[in-house]
Short mmCIF file of C-alpha atoms in Angstrom, two decimals:
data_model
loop_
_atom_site.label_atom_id
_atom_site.label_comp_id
_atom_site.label_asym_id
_atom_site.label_seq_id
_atom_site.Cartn_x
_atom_site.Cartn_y
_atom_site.Cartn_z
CA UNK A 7 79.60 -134.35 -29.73
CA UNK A 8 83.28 -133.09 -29.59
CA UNK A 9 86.06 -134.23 -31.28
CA UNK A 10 88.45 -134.95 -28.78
CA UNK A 11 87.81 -138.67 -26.56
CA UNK A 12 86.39 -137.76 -22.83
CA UNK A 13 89.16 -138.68 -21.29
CA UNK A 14 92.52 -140.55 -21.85
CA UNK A 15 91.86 -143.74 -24.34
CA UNK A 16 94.31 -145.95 -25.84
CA UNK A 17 95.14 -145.12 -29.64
CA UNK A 18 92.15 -146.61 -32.27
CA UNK A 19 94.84 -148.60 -33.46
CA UNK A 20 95.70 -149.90 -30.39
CA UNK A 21 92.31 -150.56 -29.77
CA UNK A 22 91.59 -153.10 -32.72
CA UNK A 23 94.82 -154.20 -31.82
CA UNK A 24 93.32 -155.63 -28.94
CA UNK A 25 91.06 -157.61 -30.99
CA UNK A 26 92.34 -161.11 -31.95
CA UNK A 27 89.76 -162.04 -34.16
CA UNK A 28 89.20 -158.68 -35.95
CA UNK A 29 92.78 -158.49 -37.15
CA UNK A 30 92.81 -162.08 -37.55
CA UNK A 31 89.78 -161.78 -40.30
CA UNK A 32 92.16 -158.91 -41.72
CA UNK A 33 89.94 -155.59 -40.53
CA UNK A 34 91.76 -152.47 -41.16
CA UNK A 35 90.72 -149.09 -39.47
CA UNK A 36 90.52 -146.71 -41.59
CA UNK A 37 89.84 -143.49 -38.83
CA UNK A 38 89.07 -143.23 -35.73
CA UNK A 39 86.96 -140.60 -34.14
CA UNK A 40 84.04 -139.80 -31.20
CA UNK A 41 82.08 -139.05 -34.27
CA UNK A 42 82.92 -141.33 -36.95
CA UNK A 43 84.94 -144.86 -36.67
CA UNK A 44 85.97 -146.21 -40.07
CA UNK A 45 87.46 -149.56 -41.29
CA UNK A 46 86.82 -152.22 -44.08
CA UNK A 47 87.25 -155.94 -44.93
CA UNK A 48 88.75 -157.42 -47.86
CA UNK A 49 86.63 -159.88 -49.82
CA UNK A 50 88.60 -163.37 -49.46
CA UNK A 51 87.52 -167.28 -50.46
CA UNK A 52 88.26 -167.87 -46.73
CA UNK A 53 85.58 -165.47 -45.27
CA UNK A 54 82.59 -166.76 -47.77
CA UNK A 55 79.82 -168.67 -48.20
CA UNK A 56 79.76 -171.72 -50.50
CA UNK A 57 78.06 -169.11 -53.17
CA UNK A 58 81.17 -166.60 -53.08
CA UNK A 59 79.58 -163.82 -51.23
CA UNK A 60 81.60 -162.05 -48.32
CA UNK A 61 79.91 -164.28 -45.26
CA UNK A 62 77.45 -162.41 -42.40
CA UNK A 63 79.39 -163.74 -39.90
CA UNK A 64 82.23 -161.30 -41.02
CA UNK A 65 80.47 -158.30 -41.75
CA UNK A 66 78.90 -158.38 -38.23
CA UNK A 67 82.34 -158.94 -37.19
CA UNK A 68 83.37 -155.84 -39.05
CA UNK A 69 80.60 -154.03 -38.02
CA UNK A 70 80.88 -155.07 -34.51
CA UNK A 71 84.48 -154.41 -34.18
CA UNK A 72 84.77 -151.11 -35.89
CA UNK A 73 81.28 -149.82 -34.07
CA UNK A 74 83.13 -150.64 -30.48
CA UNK A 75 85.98 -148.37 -31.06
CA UNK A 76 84.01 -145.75 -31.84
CA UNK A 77 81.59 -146.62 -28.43
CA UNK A 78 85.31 -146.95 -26.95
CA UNK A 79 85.92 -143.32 -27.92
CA UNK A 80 82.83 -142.25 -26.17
CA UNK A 81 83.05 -143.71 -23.00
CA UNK A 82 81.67 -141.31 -20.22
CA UNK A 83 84.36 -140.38 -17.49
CA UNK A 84 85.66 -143.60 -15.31
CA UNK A 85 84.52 -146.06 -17.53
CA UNK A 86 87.24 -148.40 -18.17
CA UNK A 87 85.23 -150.24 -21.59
CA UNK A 88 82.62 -151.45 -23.07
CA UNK A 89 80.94 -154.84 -24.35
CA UNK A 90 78.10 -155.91 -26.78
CA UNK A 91 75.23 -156.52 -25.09
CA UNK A 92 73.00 -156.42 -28.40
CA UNK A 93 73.25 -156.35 -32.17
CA UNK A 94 71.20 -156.42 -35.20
CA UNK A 95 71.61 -156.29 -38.64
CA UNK A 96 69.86 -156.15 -41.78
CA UNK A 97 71.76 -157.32 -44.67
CA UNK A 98 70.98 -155.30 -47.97
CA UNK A 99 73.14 -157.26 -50.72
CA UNK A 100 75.29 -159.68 -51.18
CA UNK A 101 79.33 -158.90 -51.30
CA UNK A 102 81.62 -161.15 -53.86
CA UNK A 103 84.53 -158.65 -54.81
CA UNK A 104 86.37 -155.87 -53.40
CA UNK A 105 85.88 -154.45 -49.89
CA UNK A 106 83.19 -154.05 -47.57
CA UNK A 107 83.76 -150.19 -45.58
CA UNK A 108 82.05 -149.75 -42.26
CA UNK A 109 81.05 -146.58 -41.04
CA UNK A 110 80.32 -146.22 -37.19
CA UNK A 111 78.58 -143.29 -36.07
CA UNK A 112 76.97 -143.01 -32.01
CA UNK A 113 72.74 -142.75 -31.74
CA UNK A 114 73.11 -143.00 -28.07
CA UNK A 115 76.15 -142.12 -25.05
CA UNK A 116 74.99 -142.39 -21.68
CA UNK A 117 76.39 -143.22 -18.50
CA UNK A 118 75.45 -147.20 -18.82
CA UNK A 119 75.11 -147.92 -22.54
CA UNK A 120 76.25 -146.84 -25.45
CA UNK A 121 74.58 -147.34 -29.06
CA UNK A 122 76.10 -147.44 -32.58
CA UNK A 123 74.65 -147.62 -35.69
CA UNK A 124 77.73 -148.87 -38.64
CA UNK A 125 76.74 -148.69 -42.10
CA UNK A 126 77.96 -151.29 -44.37
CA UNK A 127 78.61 -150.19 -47.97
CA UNK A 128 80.95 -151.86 -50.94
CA UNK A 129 83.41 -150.52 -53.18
CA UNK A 130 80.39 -148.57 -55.44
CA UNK A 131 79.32 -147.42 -52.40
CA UNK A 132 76.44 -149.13 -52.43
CA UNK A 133 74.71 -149.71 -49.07
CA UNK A 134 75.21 -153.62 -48.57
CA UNK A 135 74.04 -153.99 -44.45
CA UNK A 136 73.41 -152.00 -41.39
CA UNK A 137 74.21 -152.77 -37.71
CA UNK A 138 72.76 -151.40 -34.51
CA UNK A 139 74.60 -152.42 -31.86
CA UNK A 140 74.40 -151.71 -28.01
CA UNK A 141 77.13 -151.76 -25.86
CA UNK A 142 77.67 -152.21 -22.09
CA UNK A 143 79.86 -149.41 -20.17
CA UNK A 144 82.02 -151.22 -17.74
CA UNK A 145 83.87 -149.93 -14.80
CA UNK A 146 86.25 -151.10 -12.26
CA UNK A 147 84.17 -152.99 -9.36
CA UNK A 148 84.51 -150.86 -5.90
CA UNK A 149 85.33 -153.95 -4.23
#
């Protein structure tokens, strides 16, 4: 995979930007890449479960919203974005301090879908969730 988008993309910033609910849960991105899409989540008492830990509902939004910037920055030529079609994840361990990171890397580009796999790890680096995530390419209708 190269480095540089396939063709003209808004900024990553500008990107999550576009994402109401992501910066309204507070997700930073951290870097931006074809490759590699990074951001995190502060732990807060407002995005938890009654028990303290970081809720799954936010780390799937974390994971979902920093994995479709990076399937933004690999959209194939004409496509104008994308959309979640599918997501799973596997939480590892529970989060009740610090930050959660996510890591987005592609598995899959083509021409019609686009698959991420985001790695969820806290502040000891410590592998707390994983999300696979497929995403639709969408294009400008002909019509």
């Amino acid at each position: 995979m190269s480095t540089t988008p396939r063709h003209s993309l808004p900024e990553p910033t500008e990107l999550l930007a576009a994402m109401p609910f992501a910066v309204g849960l507070g997700i930073e991105l951290k870097e931006a890449t074809a490759e590699r899409t990074v951001g995190s989540l502060a732990w807060s008492p407002q995005v938890c479960t009654a028990g303290g830990a970081l809720h799954g509902g936010a780390l799937m939004a974390l994971a979902d919203s920093v994995g479709a910037v990076c399937a933004h920055l690999n959209l194939p030529e004409g496509a104008t974005g994308t959309s979640t079609v599918e997501s799973k994840t596997n939480f590892l361990r529970a989060v009740t301090t610090g930050h959660v990171h996510a890591t987005a890397r592609p598995l899959h580009l083509g021409s019609t879908l686009v698959v991420v796999q985001t790695d969820l790890r806290d502040d000891r680096d410590r592998l707390v969730g994983q999300t696979t995530q497929t995403q639709i390419v969408l294009r400008r209708s002909a019509g």
